[in-house]
PDB file of C-alpha atoms in Angstrom:
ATOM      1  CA  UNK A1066     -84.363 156.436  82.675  1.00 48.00           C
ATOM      2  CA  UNK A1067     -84.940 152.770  81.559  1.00 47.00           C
ATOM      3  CA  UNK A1068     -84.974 151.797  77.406  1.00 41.00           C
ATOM      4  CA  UNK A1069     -85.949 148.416  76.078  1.00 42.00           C
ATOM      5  CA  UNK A1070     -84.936 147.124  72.851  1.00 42.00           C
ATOM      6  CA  UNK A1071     -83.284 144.406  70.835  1.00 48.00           C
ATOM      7  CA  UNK A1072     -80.580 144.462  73.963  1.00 66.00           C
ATOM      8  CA  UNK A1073     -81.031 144.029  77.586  1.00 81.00           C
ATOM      9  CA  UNK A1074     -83.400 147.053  79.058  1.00 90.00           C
ATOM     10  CA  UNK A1075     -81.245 149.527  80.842  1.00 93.00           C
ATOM     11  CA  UNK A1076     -81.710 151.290  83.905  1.00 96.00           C
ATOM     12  CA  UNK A1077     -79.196 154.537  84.810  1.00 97.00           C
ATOM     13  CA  UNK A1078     -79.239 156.174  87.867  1.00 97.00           C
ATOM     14  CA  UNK A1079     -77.501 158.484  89.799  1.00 97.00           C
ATOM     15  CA  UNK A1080     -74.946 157.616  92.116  1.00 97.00           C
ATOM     16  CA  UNK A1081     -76.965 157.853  95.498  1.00 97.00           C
ATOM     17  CA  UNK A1082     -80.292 157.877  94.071  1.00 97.00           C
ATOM     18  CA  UNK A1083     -82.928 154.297  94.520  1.00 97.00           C
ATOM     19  CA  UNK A1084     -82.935 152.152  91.972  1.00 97.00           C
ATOM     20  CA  UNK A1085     -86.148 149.923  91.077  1.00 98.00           C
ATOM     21  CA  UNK A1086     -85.504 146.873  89.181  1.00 97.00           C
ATOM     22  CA  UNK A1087     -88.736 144.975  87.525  1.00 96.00           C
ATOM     23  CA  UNK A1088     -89.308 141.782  86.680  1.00 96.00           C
ATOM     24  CA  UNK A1089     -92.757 140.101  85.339  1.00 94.00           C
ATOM     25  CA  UNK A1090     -92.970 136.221  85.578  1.00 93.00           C
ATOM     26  CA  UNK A1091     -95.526 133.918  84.619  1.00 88.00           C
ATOM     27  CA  UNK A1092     -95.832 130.566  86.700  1.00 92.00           C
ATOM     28  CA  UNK A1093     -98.170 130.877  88.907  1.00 91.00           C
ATOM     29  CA  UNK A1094     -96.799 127.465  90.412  1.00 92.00           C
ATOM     30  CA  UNK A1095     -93.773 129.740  91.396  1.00 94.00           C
ATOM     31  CA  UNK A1096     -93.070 129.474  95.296  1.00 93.00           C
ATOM     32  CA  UNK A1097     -89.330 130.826  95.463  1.00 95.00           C
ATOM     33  CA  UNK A1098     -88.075 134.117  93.767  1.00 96.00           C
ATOM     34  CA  UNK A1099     -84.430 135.290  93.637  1.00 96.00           C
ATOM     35  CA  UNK A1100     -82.578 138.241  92.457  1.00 97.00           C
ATOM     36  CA  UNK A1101     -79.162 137.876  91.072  1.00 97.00           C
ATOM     37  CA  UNK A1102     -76.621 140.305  90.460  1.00 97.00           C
ATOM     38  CA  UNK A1103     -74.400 139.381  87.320  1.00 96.00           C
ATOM     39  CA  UNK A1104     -71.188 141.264  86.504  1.00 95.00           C
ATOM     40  CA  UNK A1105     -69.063 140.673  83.029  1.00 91.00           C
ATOM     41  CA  UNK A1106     -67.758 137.427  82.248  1.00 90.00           C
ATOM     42  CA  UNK A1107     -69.267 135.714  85.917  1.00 92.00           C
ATOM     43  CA  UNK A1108     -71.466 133.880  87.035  1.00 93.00           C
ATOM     44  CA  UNK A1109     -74.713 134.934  88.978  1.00 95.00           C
ATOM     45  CA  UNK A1110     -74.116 136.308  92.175  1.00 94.00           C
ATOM     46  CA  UNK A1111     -77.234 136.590  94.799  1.00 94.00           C
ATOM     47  CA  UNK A1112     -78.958 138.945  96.447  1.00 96.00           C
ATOM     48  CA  UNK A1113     -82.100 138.587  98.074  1.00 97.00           C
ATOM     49  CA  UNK A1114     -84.688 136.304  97.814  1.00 96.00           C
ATOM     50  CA  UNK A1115     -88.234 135.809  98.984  1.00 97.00           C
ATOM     51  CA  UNK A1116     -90.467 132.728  99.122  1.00 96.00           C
ATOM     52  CA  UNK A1117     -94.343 133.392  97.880  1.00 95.00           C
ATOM     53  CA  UNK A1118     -95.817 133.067 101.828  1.00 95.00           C
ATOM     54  CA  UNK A1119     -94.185 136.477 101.958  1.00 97.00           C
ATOM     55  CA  UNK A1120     -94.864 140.352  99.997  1.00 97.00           C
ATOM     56  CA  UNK A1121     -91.566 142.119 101.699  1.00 98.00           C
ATOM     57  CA  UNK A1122     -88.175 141.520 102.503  1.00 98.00           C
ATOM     58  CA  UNK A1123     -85.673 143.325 102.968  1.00 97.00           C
ATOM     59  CA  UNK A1124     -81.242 143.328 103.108  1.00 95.00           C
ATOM     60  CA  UNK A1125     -78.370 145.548 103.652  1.00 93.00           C
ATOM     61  CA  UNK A1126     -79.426 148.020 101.160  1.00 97.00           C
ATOM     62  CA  UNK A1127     -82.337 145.807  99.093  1.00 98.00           C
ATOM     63  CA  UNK A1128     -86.073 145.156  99.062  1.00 98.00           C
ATOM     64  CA  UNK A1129     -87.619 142.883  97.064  1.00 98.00           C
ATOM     65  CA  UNK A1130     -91.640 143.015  96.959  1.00 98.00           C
ATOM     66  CA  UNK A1131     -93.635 140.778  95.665  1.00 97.00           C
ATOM     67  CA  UNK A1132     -97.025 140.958  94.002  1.00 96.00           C
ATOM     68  CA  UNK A1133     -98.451 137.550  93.516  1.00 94.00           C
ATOM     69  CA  UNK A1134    -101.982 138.786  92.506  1.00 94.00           C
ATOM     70  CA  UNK A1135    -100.065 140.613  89.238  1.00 95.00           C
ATOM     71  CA  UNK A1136     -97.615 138.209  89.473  1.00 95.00           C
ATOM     72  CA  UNK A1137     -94.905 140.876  89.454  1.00 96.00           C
ATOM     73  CA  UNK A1138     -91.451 141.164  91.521  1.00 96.00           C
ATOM     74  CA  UNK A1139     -89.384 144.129  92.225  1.00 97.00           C
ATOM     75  CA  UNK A1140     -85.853 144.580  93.571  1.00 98.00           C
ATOM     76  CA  UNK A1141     -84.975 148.031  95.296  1.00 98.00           C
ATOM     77  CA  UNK A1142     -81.476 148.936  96.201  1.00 98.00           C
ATOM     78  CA  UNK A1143     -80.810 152.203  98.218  1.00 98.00           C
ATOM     79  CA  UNK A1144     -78.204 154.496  97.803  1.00 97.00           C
ATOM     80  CA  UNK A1145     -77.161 153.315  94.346  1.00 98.00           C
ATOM     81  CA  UNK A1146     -73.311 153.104  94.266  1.00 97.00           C
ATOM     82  CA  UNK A1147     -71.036 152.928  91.207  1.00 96.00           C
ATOM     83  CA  UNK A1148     -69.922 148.462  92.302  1.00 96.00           C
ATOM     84  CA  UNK A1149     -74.059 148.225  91.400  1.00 97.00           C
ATOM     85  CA  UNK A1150     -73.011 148.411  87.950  1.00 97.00           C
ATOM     86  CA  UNK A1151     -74.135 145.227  86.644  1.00 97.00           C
ATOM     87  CA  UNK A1152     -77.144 142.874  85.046  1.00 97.00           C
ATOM     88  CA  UNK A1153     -79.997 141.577  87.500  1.00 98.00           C
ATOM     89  CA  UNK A1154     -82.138 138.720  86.618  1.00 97.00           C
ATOM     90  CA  UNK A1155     -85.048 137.747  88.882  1.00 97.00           C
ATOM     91  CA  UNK A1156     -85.302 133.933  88.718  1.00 96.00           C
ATOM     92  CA  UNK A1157     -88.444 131.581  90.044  1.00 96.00           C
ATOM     93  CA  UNK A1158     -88.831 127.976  91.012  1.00 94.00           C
ATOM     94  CA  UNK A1159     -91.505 125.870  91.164  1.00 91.00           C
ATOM     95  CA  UNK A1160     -91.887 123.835  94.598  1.00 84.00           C
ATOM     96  CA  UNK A1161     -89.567 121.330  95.195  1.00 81.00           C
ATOM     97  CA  UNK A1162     -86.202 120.556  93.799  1.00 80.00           C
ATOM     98  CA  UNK A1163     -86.347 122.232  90.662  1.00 88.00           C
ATOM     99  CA  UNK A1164     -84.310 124.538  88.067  1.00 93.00           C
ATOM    100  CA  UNK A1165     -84.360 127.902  88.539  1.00 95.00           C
ATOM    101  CA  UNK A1166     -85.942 129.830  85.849  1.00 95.00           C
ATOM    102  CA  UNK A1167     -84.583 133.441  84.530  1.00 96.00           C
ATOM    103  CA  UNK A1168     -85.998 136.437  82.919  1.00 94.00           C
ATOM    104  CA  UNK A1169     -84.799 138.619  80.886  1.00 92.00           C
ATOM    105  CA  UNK A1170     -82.777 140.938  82.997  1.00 95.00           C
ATOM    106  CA  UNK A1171     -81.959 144.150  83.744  1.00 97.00           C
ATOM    107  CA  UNK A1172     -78.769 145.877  83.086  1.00 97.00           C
ATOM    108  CA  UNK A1173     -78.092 149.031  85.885  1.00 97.00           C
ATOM    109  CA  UNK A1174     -75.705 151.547  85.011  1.00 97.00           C
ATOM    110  CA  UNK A1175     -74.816 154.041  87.477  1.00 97.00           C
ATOM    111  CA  UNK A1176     -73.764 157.288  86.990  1.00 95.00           C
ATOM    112  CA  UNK A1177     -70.926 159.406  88.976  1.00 89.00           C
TER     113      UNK A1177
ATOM    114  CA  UNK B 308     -70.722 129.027 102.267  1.00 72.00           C
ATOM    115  CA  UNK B 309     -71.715 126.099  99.684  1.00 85.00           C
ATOM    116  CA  UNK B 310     -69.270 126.822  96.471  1.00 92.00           C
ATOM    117  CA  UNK B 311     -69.555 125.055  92.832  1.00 95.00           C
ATOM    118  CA  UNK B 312     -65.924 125.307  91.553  1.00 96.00           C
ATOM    119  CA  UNK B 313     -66.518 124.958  87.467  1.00 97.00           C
ATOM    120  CA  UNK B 314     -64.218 124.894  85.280  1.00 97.00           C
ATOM    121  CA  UNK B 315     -62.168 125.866  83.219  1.00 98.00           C
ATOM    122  CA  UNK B 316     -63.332 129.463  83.024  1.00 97.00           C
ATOM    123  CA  UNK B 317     -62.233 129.889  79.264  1.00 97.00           C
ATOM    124  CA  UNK B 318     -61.600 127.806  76.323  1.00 98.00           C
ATOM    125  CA  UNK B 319     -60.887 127.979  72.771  1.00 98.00           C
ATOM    126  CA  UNK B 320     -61.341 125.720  70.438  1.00 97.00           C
ATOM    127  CA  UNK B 321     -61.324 124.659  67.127  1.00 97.00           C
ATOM    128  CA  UNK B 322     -64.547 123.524  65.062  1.00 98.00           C
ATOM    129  CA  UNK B 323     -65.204 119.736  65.709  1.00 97.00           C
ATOM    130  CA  UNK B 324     -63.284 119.096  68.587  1.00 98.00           C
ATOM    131  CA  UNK B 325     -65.573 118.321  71.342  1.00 98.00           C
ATOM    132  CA  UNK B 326     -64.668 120.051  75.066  1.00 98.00           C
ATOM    133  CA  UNK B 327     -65.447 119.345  78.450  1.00 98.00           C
ATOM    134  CA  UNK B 328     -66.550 121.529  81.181  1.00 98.00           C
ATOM    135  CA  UNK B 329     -65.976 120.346  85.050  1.00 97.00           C
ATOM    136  CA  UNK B 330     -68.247 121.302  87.921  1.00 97.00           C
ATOM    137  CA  UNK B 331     -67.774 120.483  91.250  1.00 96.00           C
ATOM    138  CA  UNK B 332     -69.624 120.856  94.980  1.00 95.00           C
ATOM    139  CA  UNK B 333     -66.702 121.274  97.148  1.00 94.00           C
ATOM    140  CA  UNK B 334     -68.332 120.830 100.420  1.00 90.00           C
ATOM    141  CA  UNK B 335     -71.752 119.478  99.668  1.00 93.00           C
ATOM    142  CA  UNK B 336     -73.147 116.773  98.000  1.00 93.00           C
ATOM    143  CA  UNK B 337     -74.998 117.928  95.158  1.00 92.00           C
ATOM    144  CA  UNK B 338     -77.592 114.952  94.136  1.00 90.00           C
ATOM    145  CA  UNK B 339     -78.783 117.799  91.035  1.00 93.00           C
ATOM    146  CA  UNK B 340     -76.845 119.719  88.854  1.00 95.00           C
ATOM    147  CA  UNK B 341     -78.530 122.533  86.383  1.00 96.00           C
ATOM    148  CA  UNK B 342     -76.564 123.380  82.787  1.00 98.00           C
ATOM    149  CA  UNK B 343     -77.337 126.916  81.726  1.00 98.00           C
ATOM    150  CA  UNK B 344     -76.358 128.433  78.552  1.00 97.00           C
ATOM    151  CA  UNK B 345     -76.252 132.329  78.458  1.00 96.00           C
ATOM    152  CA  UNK B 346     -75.262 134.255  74.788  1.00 94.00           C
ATOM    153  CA  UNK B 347     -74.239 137.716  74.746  1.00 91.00           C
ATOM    154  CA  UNK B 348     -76.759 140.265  76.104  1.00 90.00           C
ATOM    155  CA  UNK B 349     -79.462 137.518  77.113  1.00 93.00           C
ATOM    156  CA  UNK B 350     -80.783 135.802  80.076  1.00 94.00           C
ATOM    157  CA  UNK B 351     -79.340 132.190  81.536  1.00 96.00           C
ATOM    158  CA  UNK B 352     -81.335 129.298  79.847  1.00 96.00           C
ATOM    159  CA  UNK B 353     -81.525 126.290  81.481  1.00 97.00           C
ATOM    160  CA  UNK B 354     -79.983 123.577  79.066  1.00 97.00           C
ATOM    161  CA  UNK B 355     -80.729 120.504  81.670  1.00 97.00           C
ATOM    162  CA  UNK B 356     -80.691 118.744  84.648  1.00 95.00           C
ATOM    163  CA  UNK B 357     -78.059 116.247  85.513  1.00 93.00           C
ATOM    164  CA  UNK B 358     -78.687 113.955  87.928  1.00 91.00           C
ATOM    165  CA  UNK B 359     -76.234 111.771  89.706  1.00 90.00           C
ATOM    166  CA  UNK B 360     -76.311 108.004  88.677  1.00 87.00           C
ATOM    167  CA  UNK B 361     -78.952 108.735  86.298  1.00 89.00           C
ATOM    168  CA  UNK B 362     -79.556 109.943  82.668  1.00 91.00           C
ATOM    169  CA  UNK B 363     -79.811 113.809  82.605  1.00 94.00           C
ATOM    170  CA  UNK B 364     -83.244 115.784  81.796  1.00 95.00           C
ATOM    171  CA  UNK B 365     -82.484 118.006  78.720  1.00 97.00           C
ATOM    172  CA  UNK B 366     -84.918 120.970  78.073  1.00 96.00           C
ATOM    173  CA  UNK B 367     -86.646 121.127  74.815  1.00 96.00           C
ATOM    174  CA  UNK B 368     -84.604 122.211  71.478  1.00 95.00           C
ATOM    175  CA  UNK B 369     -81.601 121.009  73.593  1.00 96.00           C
ATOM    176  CA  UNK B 370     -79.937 118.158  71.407  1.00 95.00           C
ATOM    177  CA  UNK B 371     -78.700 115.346  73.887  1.00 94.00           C
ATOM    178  CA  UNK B 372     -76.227 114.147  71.633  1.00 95.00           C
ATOM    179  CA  UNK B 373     -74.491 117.175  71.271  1.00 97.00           C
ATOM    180  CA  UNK B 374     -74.241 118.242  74.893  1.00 97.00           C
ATOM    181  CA  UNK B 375     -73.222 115.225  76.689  1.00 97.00           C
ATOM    182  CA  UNK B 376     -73.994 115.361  80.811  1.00 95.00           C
ATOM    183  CA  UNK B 377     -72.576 112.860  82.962  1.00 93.00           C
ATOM    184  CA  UNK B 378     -72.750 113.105  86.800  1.00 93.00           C
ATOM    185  CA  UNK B 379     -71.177 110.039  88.199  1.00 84.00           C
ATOM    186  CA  UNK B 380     -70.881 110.827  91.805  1.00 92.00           C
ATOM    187  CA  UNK B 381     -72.074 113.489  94.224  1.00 92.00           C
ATOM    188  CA  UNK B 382     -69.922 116.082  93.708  1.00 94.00           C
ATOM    189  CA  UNK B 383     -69.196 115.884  90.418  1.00 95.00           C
ATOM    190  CA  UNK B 384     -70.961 116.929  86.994  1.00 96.00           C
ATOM    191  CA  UNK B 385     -69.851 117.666  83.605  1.00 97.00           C
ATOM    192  CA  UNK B 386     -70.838 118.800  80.310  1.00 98.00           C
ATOM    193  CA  UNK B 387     -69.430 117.885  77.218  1.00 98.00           C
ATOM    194  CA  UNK B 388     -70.007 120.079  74.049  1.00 98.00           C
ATOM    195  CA  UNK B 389     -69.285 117.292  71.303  1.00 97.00           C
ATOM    196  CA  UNK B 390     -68.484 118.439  67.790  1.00 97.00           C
ATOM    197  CA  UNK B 391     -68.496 122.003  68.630  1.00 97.00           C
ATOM    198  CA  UNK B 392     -69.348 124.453  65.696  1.00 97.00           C
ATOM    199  CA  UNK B 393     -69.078 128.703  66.194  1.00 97.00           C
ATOM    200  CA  UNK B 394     -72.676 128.595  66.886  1.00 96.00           C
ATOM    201  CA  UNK B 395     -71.900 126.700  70.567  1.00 97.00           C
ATOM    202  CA  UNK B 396     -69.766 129.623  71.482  1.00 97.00           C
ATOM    203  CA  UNK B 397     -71.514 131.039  74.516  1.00 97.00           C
ATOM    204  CA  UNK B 398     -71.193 131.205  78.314  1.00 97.00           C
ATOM    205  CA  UNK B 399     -71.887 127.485  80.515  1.00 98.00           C
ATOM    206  CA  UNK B 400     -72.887 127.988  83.800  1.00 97.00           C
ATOM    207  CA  UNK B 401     -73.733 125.241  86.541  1.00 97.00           C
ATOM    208  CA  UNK B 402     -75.584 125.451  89.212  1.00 96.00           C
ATOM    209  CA  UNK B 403     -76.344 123.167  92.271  1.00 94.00           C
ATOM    210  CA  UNK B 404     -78.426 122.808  95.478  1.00 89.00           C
ATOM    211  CA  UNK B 405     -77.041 122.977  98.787  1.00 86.00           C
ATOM    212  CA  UNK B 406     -79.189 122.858 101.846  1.00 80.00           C
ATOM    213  CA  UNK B 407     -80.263 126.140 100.995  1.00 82.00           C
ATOM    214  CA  UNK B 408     -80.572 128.189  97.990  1.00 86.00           C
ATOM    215  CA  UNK B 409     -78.855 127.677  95.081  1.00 92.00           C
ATOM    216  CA  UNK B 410     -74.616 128.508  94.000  1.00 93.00           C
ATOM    217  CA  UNK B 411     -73.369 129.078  90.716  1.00 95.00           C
ATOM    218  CA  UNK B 412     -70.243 128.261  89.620  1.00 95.00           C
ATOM    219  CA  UNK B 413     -68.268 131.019  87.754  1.00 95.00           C
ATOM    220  CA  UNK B 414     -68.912 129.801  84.278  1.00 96.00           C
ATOM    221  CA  UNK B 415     -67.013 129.297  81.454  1.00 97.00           C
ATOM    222  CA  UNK B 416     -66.602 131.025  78.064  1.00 97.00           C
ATOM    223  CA  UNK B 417     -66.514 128.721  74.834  1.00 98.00           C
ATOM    224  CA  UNK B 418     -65.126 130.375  71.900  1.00 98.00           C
ATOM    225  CA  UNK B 419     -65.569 127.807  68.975  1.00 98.00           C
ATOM    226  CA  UNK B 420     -63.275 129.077  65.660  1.00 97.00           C
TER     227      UNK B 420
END
């Protein structure tokens, strides 16, 4: 189940079960979306990303989806394993050479 | 793949000393650098933008003074956390832009006693 609080929202799932990550943003101006995994003490590692021209795309394992109209992004990883065990943030960017921006994240516990 | 080598992945230090953190593009030129300051259990917040031969962009609430940036060539940027007090303690990341996408570095954790 997922709880949000004072700390990061958590997600646990079983080992082998889909996970579904969500992630709201709010610039409309956003044409680039990433999802990063982060584990303890390093720094963001990617995963899959997916520029606004686009609703679907998928990886080894991951989909992101994106819903521009609700402006809302999801990240779905298959067959959970136990190395999934980390934080995901989504991040946008405006168009051109610009920072990437973060929310909040998500931190995905797995369970044996 | 493009890799940002930061560094150094820890330090300790005392309060007022002022310490220096080191990222590199090792086989890119990175024109822009982004400073990102992450505290325990929260997201990555962009600090600012350091841009080679120029004067950095620093997001708002983000005292310039305090967090010197200088990036005086291509592959080179660094932050500078001047008069460091417990409250600076947190995790710098950098990030840069290589053709595509954009690479971290690893990070590093300031502990400020």
């Amino acid at each position: 189940g997922e709880s949000v609080g004072l700390h990061l929202p958590t997600l646990s799932v079983q080992e082998g079960d889909n996970s579904i990550i969500n992630c709201a943003y709010s610039n409309s101006a956003s044409d680039y979306f990433i999802w990063y995994k982060q584990e303890s003490g390093k720094g963001p590692q990617f995963i899959i990303d997916i520029r606004s021209n686009m609703d679907k795309r998928q990886g080894q394992r991951v989909t992101v989806l994106l819903n521009k109209t609700v402006k809302h992004l999801s990240l779905q990883i298959a067959a959970t394993q136990p190395g999934d065990s980390a934080v995901y943030f989504c991040a946008e960017r405006e168009e051109g050479n610009t920072p990437l921006v973060f929310g909040k994240g998500t931190r995905l516990s797995v369970i044996a | 793949g493009a890799v940002v080598s930061q560094h150094p992945s820890w330090v300790i230090c005392k309060s007022g000393t002022s310490v220096k953190i080191e990222c590199r593009s090792l086989d890119f030129q990175a024109t822009t650098m982004f400073w990102y300051r992450q505290f325990p259990k929260q997201s990555l917040m962009l600090m600012a933008t350091s841009n080679e031969g120029s004067k950095a962009t620093y997001e708002q609430g983000v005292e310039k003074d305090k967090f010197l940036i200088n990036h005086a060539s291509l592959t080179l940027s660094t932050l500078t956390v001047t008069s460091a007090h417990p409250e600076d303690s947190s995790f710098y990341i950098c990030s840069a832009r290589p053709h595509y996408g954009y690479t971290f570095g690893s990070g590093t954790r300031l502990t400020v006693v």
